Amino acid sequence: MVYVLIGVILIVIIVPIISVLPSARQKERMQMRMIARAAGVSVELTSIDDPNPKQGKYIAYTGKPIPPVLKVVAYRLQRKRARDWRHLPKVSWCMFRGLDNNWHWKAELNEAMNNELAEWIETVAPDLPPDVVQIEEDSYNICVYWHERSKGDEQTVLGFLKHSSGLPLIESG
């Protein structure tokens, strides 16, 4: 009886300790984020409005609609600004993956946006990992919003961020 009691006490002590340890998947995601940070990319857990809000998954069990918000990871890279950036027109863009798995522009592109950048984004966006939900640039920050489902995809995302930050944002006149 004493041994059973000691065994139960050990289980009560050890189980909470083991449950706090990260799983293999969590360790994998931490490694992906460390690689991104080492490459100069900031990583942040965030929420965005779902680009495809008209889905049945936004109905609660009670039948009441819930806000169409996605919890994703944002990989952000700050674009280098030109010296006269305050005098340049403000350019921002956003693309999202539709339910048809194709990429769509969220709004009309600013006419000052570099056509080479827009064409490159349209060409490369389908090559991004399938769990990337949205890509955008605002205030010289390029962001990729995704769910980080498979290890190794961070290299594709980092390559996209680095290359798109190297292309000029504004059409040179």
PDB file of N, CA and C in Angstrom, residues 57-150:
ATOM      1  N   LYS A  57     -17.315  28.239 -40.952  1.00  0.00           N
ATOM      2  CA  LYS A  57     -16.569  28.071 -39.710  1.00  0.00           C
ATOM      3  C   LYS A  57     -16.731  29.252 -38.759  1.00  0.00           C
ATOM      4  N   TYR A  58     -17.396  30.300 -39.184  1.00  0.00           N
ATOM      5  CA  TYR A  58     -17.595  31.464 -38.327  1.00  0.00           C
ATOM      6  C   TYR A  58     -18.993  31.505 -37.737  1.00  0.00           C
ATOM      7  N   ILE A  59     -19.531  30.340 -37.475  1.00  0.00           N
ATOM      8  CA  ILE A  59     -20.818  30.208 -36.795  1.00  0.00           C
ATOM      9  C   ILE A  59     -20.558  29.434 -35.495  1.00  0.00           C
ATOM     10  N   ALA A  60     -20.962  29.997 -34.385  1.00  0.00           N
ATOM     11  CA  ALA A  60     -20.771  29.327 -33.095  1.00  0.00           C
ATOM     12  C   ALA A  60     -21.734  28.147 -32.988  1.00  0.00           C
ATOM     13  N   TYR A  61     -21.515  27.311 -31.995  1.00  0.00           N
ATOM     14  CA  TYR A  61     -22.383  26.148 -31.788  1.00  0.00           C
ATOM     15  C   TYR A  61     -23.816  26.555 -31.507  1.00  0.00           C
ATOM     16  N   THR A  62     -23.984  27.760 -31.009  1.00  0.00           N
ATOM     17  CA  THR A  62     -25.330  28.258 -30.722  1.00  0.00           C
ATOM     18  C   THR A  62     -26.011  28.820 -31.961  1.00  0.00           C
ATOM     19  N   GLY A  63     -25.290  28.892 -33.069  1.00  0.00           N
ATOM     20  CA  GLY A  63     -25.835  29.441 -34.304  1.00  0.00           C
ATOM     21  C   GLY A  63     -25.557  30.920 -34.474  1.00  0.00           C
ATOM     22  N   LYS A  64     -24.927  31.525 -33.498  1.00  0.00           N
ATOM     23  CA  LYS A  64     -24.611  32.949 -33.535  1.00  0.00           C
ATOM     24  C   LYS A  64     -23.321  33.170 -34.329  1.00  0.00           C
ATOM     25  N   PRO A  65     -23.282  34.176 -35.210  1.00  0.00           N
ATOM     26  CA  PRO A  65     -22.043  34.429 -35.962  1.00  0.00           C
ATOM     27  C   PRO A  65     -20.938  34.953 -35.038  1.00  0.00           C
ATOM     28  N   ILE A  66     -19.711  34.535 -35.323  1.00  0.00           N
ATOM     29  CA  ILE A  66     -18.558  35.019 -34.572  1.00  0.00           C
ATOM     30  C   ILE A  66     -17.660  35.811 -35.523  1.00  0.00           C
ATOM     31  N   PRO A  67     -16.828  36.695 -35.000  1.00  0.00           N
ATOM     32  CA  PRO A  67     -15.981  37.517 -35.874  1.00  0.00           C
ATOM     33  C   PRO A  67     -15.029  36.663 -36.713  1.00  0.00           C
ATOM     34  N   PRO A  68     -14.891  36.991 -38.005  1.00  0.00           N
ATOM     35  CA  PRO A  68     -13.988  36.233 -38.884  1.00  0.00           C
ATOM     36  C   PRO A  68     -12.533  36.668 -38.701  1.00  0.00           C
ATOM     37  N   VAL A  69     -11.889  36.169 -37.671  1.00  0.00           N
ATOM     38  CA  VAL A  69     -10.514  36.537 -37.347  1.00  0.00           C
ATOM     39  C   VAL A  69      -9.646  35.290 -37.363  1.00  0.00           C
ATOM     40  N   LEU A  70      -8.465  35.406 -37.981  1.00  0.00           N
ATOM     41  CA  LEU A  70      -7.505  34.307 -38.024  1.00  0.00           C
ATOM     42  C   LEU A  70      -6.339  34.614 -37.097  1.00  0.00           C
ATOM     43  N   LYS A  71      -5.902  33.623 -36.350  1.00  0.00           N
ATOM     44  CA  LYS A  71      -4.689  33.753 -35.548  1.00  0.00           C
ATOM     45  C   LYS A  71      -3.554  33.164 -36.370  1.00  0.00           C
ATOM     46  N   VAL A  72      -2.596  34.005 -36.711  1.00  0.00           N
ATOM     47  CA  VAL A  72      -1.508  33.605 -37.589  1.00  0.00           C
ATOM     48  C   VAL A  72      -0.183  34.119 -37.035  1.00  0.00           C
ATOM     49  N   VAL A  73       0.887  33.756 -37.728  1.00  0.00           N
ATOM     50  CA  VAL A  73       2.215  34.251 -37.408  1.00  0.00           C
ATOM     51  C   VAL A  73       2.618  35.211 -38.521  1.00  0.00           C
ATOM     52  N   ALA A  74       3.076  36.388 -38.128  1.00  0.00           N
ATOM     53  CA  ALA A  74       3.501  37.394 -39.105  1.00  0.00           C
ATOM     54  C   ALA A  74       5.020  37.421 -39.164  1.00  0.00           C
ATOM     55  N   TYR A  75       5.551  37.191 -40.340  1.00  0.00           N
ATOM     56  CA  TYR A  75       6.985  37.368 -40.585  1.00  0.00           C
ATOM     57  C   TYR A  75       7.108  38.717 -41.282  1.00  0.00           C
ATOM     58  N   ARG A  76       7.823  39.660 -40.650  1.00  0.00           N
ATOM     59  CA  ARG A  76       7.911  41.031 -41.162  1.00  0.00           C
ATOM     60  C   ARG A  76       9.351  41.411 -41.452  1.00  0.00           C
ATOM     61  N   LEU A  77       9.509  42.137 -42.560  1.00  0.00           N
ATOM     62  CA  LEU A  77      10.817  42.671 -42.918  1.00  0.00           C
ATOM     63  C   LEU A  77      10.647  44.132 -43.279  1.00  0.00           C
ATOM     64  N   GLN A  78      11.455  44.982 -42.666  1.00  0.00           N
ATOM     65  CA  GLN A  78      11.411  46.418 -42.941  1.00  0.00           C
ATOM     66  C   GLN A  78      12.177  46.694 -44.228  1.00  0.00           C
ATOM     67  N   ARG A  79      11.517  47.370 -45.151  1.00  0.00           N
ATOM     68  CA  ARG A  79      12.154  47.758 -46.413  1.00  0.00           C
ATOM     69  C   ARG A  79      13.064  48.962 -46.156  1.00  0.00           C
ATOM     70  N   LYS A  80      14.205  48.994 -46.820  1.00  0.00           N
ATOM     71  CA  LYS A  80      15.075  50.169 -46.726  1.00  0.00           C
ATOM     72  C   LYS A  80      14.397  51.329 -47.445  1.00  0.00           C
ATOM     73  N   ARG A  81      14.396  52.463 -46.788  1.00  0.00           N
ATOM     74  CA  ARG A  81      13.732  53.639 -47.349  1.00  0.00           C
ATOM     75  C   ARG A  81      14.730  54.537 -48.061  1.00  0.00           C
ATOM     76  N   ALA A  82      14.241  55.190 -49.107  1.00  0.00           N
ATOM     77  CA  ALA A  82      15.062  56.179 -49.804  1.00  0.00           C
ATOM     78  C   ALA A  82      15.175  57.416 -48.918  1.00  0.00           C
ATOM     79  N   ARG A  83      16.153  58.248 -49.186  1.00  0.00           N
ATOM     80  CA  ARG A  83      16.343  59.444 -48.365  1.00  0.00           C
ATOM     81  C   ARG A  83      15.134  60.374 -48.407  1.00  0.00           C
ATOM     82  N   ASP A  84      14.491  60.443 -49.551  1.00  0.00           N
ATOM     83  CA  ASP A  84      13.354  61.374 -49.712  1.00  0.00           C
ATOM     84  C   ASP A  84      12.009  60.652 -49.541  1.00  0.00           C
ATOM     85  N   TRP A  85      11.945  59.617 -48.716  1.00  0.00           N
ATOM     86  CA  TRP A  85      10.744  58.789 -48.599  1.00  0.00           C
ATOM     87  C   TRP A  85       9.539  59.573 -48.121  1.00  0.00           C
ATOM     88  N   ARG A  86       9.743  60.663 -47.386  1.00  0.00           N
ATOM     89  CA  ARG A  86       8.601  61.451 -46.905  1.00  0.00           C
ATOM     90  C   ARG A  86       7.918  62.213 -48.036  1.00  0.00           C
ATOM     91  N   HIS A  87       8.644  62.448 -49.119  1.00  0.00           N
ATOM     92  CA  HIS A  87       8.100  63.197 -50.245  1.00  0.00           C
ATOM     93  C   HIS A  87       7.522  62.294 -51.327  1.00  0.00           C
ATOM     94  N   LEU A  88       7.686  60.990 -51.160  1.00  0.00           N
ATOM     95  CA  LEU A  88       7.183  60.035 -52.145  1.00  0.00           C
ATOM     96  C   LEU A  88       5.725  59.691 -51.839  1.00  0.00           C
ATOM     97  N   PRO A  89       4.964  59.267 -52.845  1.00  0.00           N
ATOM     98  CA  PRO A  89       3.577  58.868 -52.572  1.00  0.00           C
ATOM     99  C   PRO A  89       3.536  57.606 -51.710  1.00  0.00           C
ATOM    100  N   LYS A  90       2.499  57.503 -50.884  1.00  0.00           N
ATOM    101  CA  LYS A  90       2.343  56.326 -50.022  1.00  0.00           C
ATOM    102  C   LYS A  90       1.836  55.159 -50.870  1.00  0.00           C
ATOM    103  N   VAL A  91       2.548  54.074 -50.813  1.00  0.00           N
ATOM    104  CA  VAL A  91       2.176  52.882 -51.573  1.00  0.00           C
ATOM    105  C   VAL A  91       2.049  51.713 -50.605  1.00  0.00           C
ATOM    106  N   SER A  92       0.907  51.067 -50.639  1.00  0.00           N
ATOM    107  CA  SER A  92       0.719  49.845 -49.872  1.00  0.00           C
ATOM    108  C   SER A  92      -0.046  48.864 -50.763  1.00  0.00           C
ATOM    109  N   TRP A  93       0.165  47.587 -50.529  1.00  0.00           N
ATOM    110  CA  TRP A  93      -0.509  46.557 -51.322  1.00  0.00           C
ATOM    111  C   TRP A  93      -0.812  45.362 -50.428  1.00  0.00           C
ATOM    112  N   CYS A  94      -1.744  44.546 -50.872  1.00  0.00           N
ATOM    113  CA  CYS A  94      -2.127  43.358 -50.121  1.00  0.00           C
ATOM    114  C   CYS A  94      -2.672  42.310 -51.083  1.00  0.00           C
ATOM    115  N   MET A  95      -2.190  41.090 -50.939  1.00  0.00           N
ATOM    116  CA  MET A  95      -2.702  39.945 -51.693  1.00  0.00           C
ATOM    117  C   MET A  95      -3.134  38.881 -50.704  1.00  0.00           C
ATOM    118  N   PHE A  96      -4.201  38.162 -51.033  1.00  0.00           N
ATOM    119  CA  PHE A  96      -4.661  37.085 -50.163  1.00  0.00           C
ATOM    120  C   PHE A  96      -4.963  35.852 -50.992  1.00  0.00           C
ATOM    121  N   ARG A  97      -4.895  34.707 -50.332  1.00  0.00           N
ATOM    122  CA  ARG A  97      -5.202  33.432 -50.974  1.00  0.00           C
ATOM    123  C   ARG A  97      -6.699  33.194 -50.819  1.00  0.00           C
ATOM    124  N   GLY A  98      -7.398  33.080 -51.933  1.00  0.00           N
ATOM    125  CA  GLY A  98      -8.840  32.863 -51.902  1.00  0.00           C
ATOM    126  C   GLY A  98      -9.186  31.410 -51.612  1.00  0.00           C
ATOM    127  N   LEU A  99     -10.484  31.157 -51.496  1.00  0.00           N
ATOM    128  CA  LEU A  99     -10.944  29.793 -51.253  1.00  0.00           C
ATOM    129  C   LEU A  99     -10.634  28.877 -52.430  1.00  0.00           C
ATOM    130  N   ASP A 100     -10.452  29.484 -53.618  1.00  0.00           N
ATOM    131  CA  ASP A 100     -10.090  28.714 -54.803  1.00  0.00           C
ATOM    132  C   ASP A 100      -8.589  28.409 -54.861  1.00  0.00           C
ATOM    133  N   ASN A 101      -7.848  28.813 -53.806  1.00  0.00           N
ATOM    134  CA  ASN A 101      -6.406  28.609 -53.673  1.00  0.00           C
ATOM    135  C   ASN A 101      -5.598  29.471 -54.640  1.00  0.00           C
ATOM    136  N   ASN A 102      -6.215  30.458 -55.252  1.00  0.00           N
ATOM    137  CA  ASN A 102      -5.517  31.406 -56.109  1.00  0.00           C
ATOM    138  C   ASN A 102      -5.309  32.708 -55.350  1.00  0.00           C
ATOM    139  N   TRP A 103      -4.307  33.466 -55.782  1.00  0.00           N
ATOM    140  CA  TRP A 103      -3.990  34.733 -55.133  1.00  0.00           C
ATOM    141  C   TRP A 103      -4.767  35.862 -55.795  1.00  0.00           C
ATOM    142  N   HIS A 104      -5.274  36.786 -54.977  1.00  0.00           N
ATOM    143  CA  HIS A 104      -6.056  37.919 -55.458  1.00  0.00           C
ATOM    144  C   HIS A 104      -5.567  39.191 -54.775  1.00  0.00           C
ATOM    145  N   TRP A 105      -5.542  40.297 -55.523  1.00  0.00           N
ATOM    146  CA  TRP A 105      -5.231  41.594 -54.929  1.00  0.00           C
ATOM    147  C   TRP A 105      -6.433  42.039 -54.112  1.00  0.00           C
ATOM    148  N   LYS A 106      -6.196  42.596 -52.947  1.00  0.00           N
ATOM    149  CA  LYS A 106      -7.283  43.031 -52.074  1.00  0.00           C
ATOM    150  C   LYS A 106      -7.937  44.308 -52.599  1.00  0.00           C
ATOM    151  N   ALA A 107      -7.159  45.174 -53.227  1.00  0.00           N
ATOM    152  CA  ALA A 107      -7.678  46.428 -53.765  1.00  0.00           C
ATOM    153  C   ALA A 107      -6.871  46.791 -55.005  1.00  0.00           C
ATOM    154  N   GLU A 108      -7.326  47.811 -55.689  1.00  0.00           N
ATOM    155  CA  GLU A 108      -6.580  48.304 -56.852  1.00  0.00           C
ATOM    156  C   GLU A 108      -5.199  48.770 -56.411  1.00  0.00           C
ATOM    157  N   LEU A 109      -4.208  48.506 -57.242  1.00  0.00           N
ATOM    158  CA  LEU A 109      -2.854  48.919 -56.920  1.00  0.00           C
ATOM    159  C   LEU A 109      -2.674  50.411 -57.165  1.00  0.00           C
ATOM    160  N   ASN A 110      -1.879  51.024 -56.330  1.00  0.00           N
ATOM    161  CA  ASN A 110      -1.540  52.433 -56.493  1.00  0.00           C
ATOM    162  C   ASN A 110      -0.739  52.582 -57.784  1.00  0.00           C
ATOM    163  N   GLU A 111      -1.039  53.604 -58.546  1.00  0.00           N
ATOM    164  CA  GLU A 111      -0.335  53.792 -59.828  1.00  0.00           C
ATOM    165  C   GLU A 111       1.143  54.089 -59.643  1.00  0.00           C
ATOM    166  N   ALA A 112       1.543  54.518 -58.446  1.00  0.00           N
ATOM    167  CA  ALA A 112       2.958  54.796 -58.192  1.00  0.00           C
ATOM    168  C   ALA A 112       3.746  53.524 -57.885  1.00  0.00           C
ATOM    169  N   MET A 113       3.049  52.402 -57.650  1.00  0.00           N
ATOM    170  CA  MET A 113       3.742  51.158 -57.327  1.00  0.00           C
ATOM    171  C   MET A 113       4.526  50.650 -58.525  1.00  0.00           C
ATOM    172  N   ASN A 114       5.698  50.149 -58.252  1.00  0.00           N
ATOM    173  CA  ASN A 114       6.576  49.624 -59.284  1.00  0.00           C
ATOM    174  C   ASN A 114       5.924  48.409 -59.952  1.00  0.00           C
ATOM    175  N   ASN A 115       5.788  48.466 -61.275  1.00  0.00           N
ATOM    176  CA  ASN A 115       5.166  47.359 -62.015  1.00  0.00           C
ATOM    177  C   ASN A 115       5.989  46.076 -61.924  1.00  0.00           C
ATOM    178  N   GLU A 116       7.310  46.215 -61.888  1.00  0.00           N
ATOM    179  CA  GLU A 116       8.177  45.045 -61.785  1.00  0.00           C
ATOM    180  C   GLU A 116       7.912  44.306 -60.468  1.00  0.00           C
ATOM    181  N   LEU A 117       7.719  45.051 -59.378  1.00  0.00           N
ATOM    182  CA  LEU A 117       7.418  44.440 -58.090  1.00  0.00           C
ATOM    183  C   LEU A 117       6.070  43.733 -58.133  1.00  0.00           C
ATOM    184  N   ALA A 118       5.059  44.389 -58.696  1.00  0.00           N
ATOM    185  CA  ALA A 118       3.720  43.789 -58.768  1.00  0.00           C
ATOM    186  C   ALA A 118       3.740  42.508 -59.595  1.00  0.00           C
ATOM    187  N   GLU A 119       4.427  42.527 -60.727  1.00  0.00           N
ATOM    188  CA  GLU A 119       4.504  41.335 -61.571  1.00  0.00           C
ATOM    189  C   GLU A 119       5.276  40.217 -60.873  1.00  0.00           C
ATOM    190  N   TRP A 120       6.350  40.568 -60.170  1.00  0.00           N
ATOM    191  CA  TRP A 120       7.136  39.568 -59.467  1.00  0.00           C
ATOM    192  C   TRP A 120       6.306  38.920 -58.359  1.00  0.00           C
ATOM    193  N   ILE A 121       5.542  39.721 -57.622  1.00  0.00           N
ATOM    194  CA  ILE A 121       4.701  39.183 -56.548  1.00  0.00           C
ATOM    195  C   ILE A 121       3.655  38.239 -57.125  1.00  0.00           C
ATOM    196  N   GLU A 122       3.016  38.627 -58.228  1.00  0.00           N
ATOM    197  CA  GLU A 122       2.017  37.752 -58.854  1.00  0.00           C
ATOM    198  C   GLU A 122       2.630  36.441 -59.317  1.00  0.00           C
ATOM    199  N   THR A 123       3.875  36.483 -59.771  1.00  0.00           N
ATOM    200  CA  THR A 123       4.546  35.287 -60.253  1.00  0.00           C
ATOM    201  C   THR A 123       4.971  34.365 -59.112  1.00  0.00           C
ATOM    202  N   VAL A 124       5.466  34.937 -58.027  1.00  0.00           N
ATOM    203  CA  VAL A 124       6.055  34.155 -56.943  1.00  0.00           C
ATOM    204  C   VAL A 124       5.034  33.740 -55.883  1.00  0.00           C
ATOM    205  N   ALA A 125       3.946  34.478 -55.725  1.00  0.00           N
ATOM    206  CA  ALA A 125       2.965  34.175 -54.671  1.00  0.00           C
ATOM    207  C   ALA A 125       2.473  32.724 -54.711  1.00  0.00           C
ATOM    208  N   PRO A 126       2.199  32.136 -55.883  1.00  0.00           N
ATOM    209  CA  PRO A 126       1.757  30.728 -55.884  1.00  0.00           C
ATOM    210  C   PRO A 126       2.812  29.743 -55.362  1.00  0.00           C
ATOM    211  N   ASP A 127       4.086  30.162 -55.343  1.00  0.00           N
ATOM    212  CA  ASP A 127       5.157  29.284 -54.862  1.00  0.00           C
ATOM    213  C   ASP A 127       5.326  29.328 -53.347  1.00  0.00           C
ATOM    214  N   LEU A 128       4.632  30.257 -52.688  1.00  0.00           N
ATOM    215  CA  LEU A 128       4.707  30.326 -51.229  1.00  0.00           C
ATOM    216  C   LEU A 128       4.051  29.084 -50.627  1.00  0.00           C
ATOM    217  N   PRO A 129       4.377  28.752 -49.384  1.00  0.00           N
ATOM    218  CA  PRO A 129       3.771  27.565 -48.753  1.00  0.00           C
ATOM    219  C   PRO A 129       2.242  27.638 -48.778  1.00  0.00           C
ATOM    220  N   PRO A 130       1.579  26.494 -48.854  1.00  0.00           N
ATOM    221  CA  PRO A 130       0.116  26.493 -48.978  1.00  0.00           C
ATOM    222  C   PRO A 130      -0.628  27.037 -47.760  1.00  0.00           C
ATOM    223  N   ASP A 131       0.049  27.173 -46.623  1.00  0.00           N
ATOM    224  CA  ASP A 131      -0.623  27.709 -45.449  1.00  0.00           C
ATOM    225  C   ASP A 131      -0.397  29.209 -45.262  1.00  0.00           C
ATOM    226  N   VAL A 132       0.208  29.870 -46.252  1.00  0.00           N
ATOM    227  CA  VAL A 132       0.306  31.335 -46.236  1.00  0.00           C
ATOM    228  C   VAL A 132      -1.061  31.876 -46.618  1.00  0.00           C
ATOM    229  N   VAL A 133      -1.588  32.764 -45.793  1.00  0.00           N
ATOM    230  CA  VAL A 133      -2.940  33.274 -45.972  1.00  0.00           C
ATOM    231  C   VAL A 133      -2.938  34.611 -46.703  1.00  0.00           C
ATOM    232  N   GLN A 134      -1.970  35.472 -46.358  1.00  0.00           N
ATOM    233  CA  GLN A 134      -1.983  36.830 -46.889  1.00  0.00           C
ATOM    234  C   GLN A 134      -0.567  37.383 -46.898  1.00  0.00           C
ATOM    235  N   ILE A 135      -0.273  38.224 -47.892  1.00  0.00           N
ATOM    236  CA  ILE A 135       0.985  38.971 -47.936  1.00  0.00           C
ATOM    237  C   ILE A 135       0.626  40.431 -48.166  1.00  0.00           C
ATOM    238  N   GLU A 136       1.382  41.308 -47.530  1.00  0.00           N
ATOM    239  CA  GLU A 136       1.067  42.728 -47.686  1.00  0.00           C
ATOM    240  C   GLU A 136       2.291  43.575 -47.406  1.00  0.00           C
ATOM    241  N   GLU A 137       2.181  44.827 -47.823  1.00  0.00           N
ATOM    242  CA  GLU A 137       3.190  45.821 -47.478  1.00  0.00           C
ATOM    243  C   GLU A 137       2.474  47.093 -47.104  1.00  0.00           C
ATOM    244  N   ASP A 138       2.860  47.640 -45.965  1.00  0.00           N
ATOM    245  CA  ASP A 138       2.298  48.891 -45.493  1.00  0.00           C
ATOM    246  C   ASP A 138       3.365  49.600 -44.670  1.00  0.00           C
ATOM    247  N   SER A 139       3.541  50.872 -44.903  1.00  0.00           N
ATOM    248  CA  SER A 139       4.534  51.675 -44.181  1.00  0.00           C
ATOM    249  C   SER A 139       5.926  51.050 -44.256  1.00  0.00           C
ATOM    250  N   TYR A 140       6.284  50.577 -45.435  1.00  0.00           N
ATOM    251  CA  TYR A 140       7.597  49.998 -45.716  1.00  0.00           C
ATOM    252  C   TYR A 140       7.866  48.707 -44.922  1.00  0.00           C
ATOM    253  N   ASN A 141       6.828  48.046 -44.446  1.00  0.00           N
ATOM    254  CA  ASN A 141       6.946  46.747 -43.793  1.00  0.00           C
ATOM    255  C   ASN A 141       6.294  45.692 -44.673  1.00  0.00           C
ATOM    256  N   ILE A 142       7.060  44.691 -45.078  1.00  0.00           N
ATOM    257  CA  ILE A 142       6.524  43.594 -45.878  1.00  0.00           C
ATOM    258  C   ILE A 142       6.184  42.463 -44.909  1.00  0.00           C
ATOM    259  N   CYS A 143       4.953  41.970 -44.977  1.00  0.00           N
ATOM    260  CA  CYS A 143       4.491  40.945 -44.032  1.00  0.00           C
ATOM    261  C   CYS A 143       3.969  39.723 -44.772  1.00  0.00           C
ATOM    262  N   VAL A 144       4.281  38.574 -44.231  1.00  0.00           N
ATOM    263  CA  VAL A 144       3.721  37.308 -44.691  1.00  0.00           C
ATOM    264  C   VAL A 144       2.988  36.711 -43.499  1.00  0.00           C
ATOM    265  N   TYR A 145       1.686  36.468 -43.665  1.00  0.00           N
ATOM    266  CA  TYR A 145       0.870  35.891 -42.595  1.00  0.00           C
ATOM    267  C   TYR A 145       0.620  34.426 -42.923  1.00  0.00           C
ATOM    268  N   TRP A 146       1.018  33.538 -42.006  1.00  0.00           N
ATOM    269  CA  TRP A 146       0.852  32.115 -42.279  1.00  0.00           C
ATOM    270  C   TRP A 146       0.739  31.313 -40.995  1.00  0.00           C
ATOM    271  N   HIS A 147       0.524  30.002 -41.158  1.00  0.00           N
ATOM    272  CA  HIS A 147       0.278  29.115 -40.028  1.00  0.00           C
ATOM    273  C   HIS A 147       1.477  28.242 -39.660  1.00  0.00           C
ATOM    274  N   GLU A 148       2.570  28.321 -40.384  1.00  0.00           N
ATOM    275  CA  GLU A 148       3.806  27.562 -40.099  1.00  0.00           C
ATOM    276  C   GLU A 148       3.557  26.062 -39.946  1.00  0.00           C
ATOM    277  N   ARG A 149       2.954  25.449 -40.930  1.00  0.00           N
ATOM    278  CA  ARG A 149       2.617  24.026 -40.789  1.00  0.00           C
ATOM    279  C   ARG A 149       3.775  23.085 -41.084  1.00  0.00           C
ATOM    280  N   SER A 150       4.702  23.466 -41.978  1.00  0.00           N
ATOM    281  CA  SER A 150       5.765  22.516 -42.288  1.00  0.00           C
ATOM    282  C   SER A 150       7.142  23.150 -42.198  1.00  0.00           C
TER     283      SER A 150
END
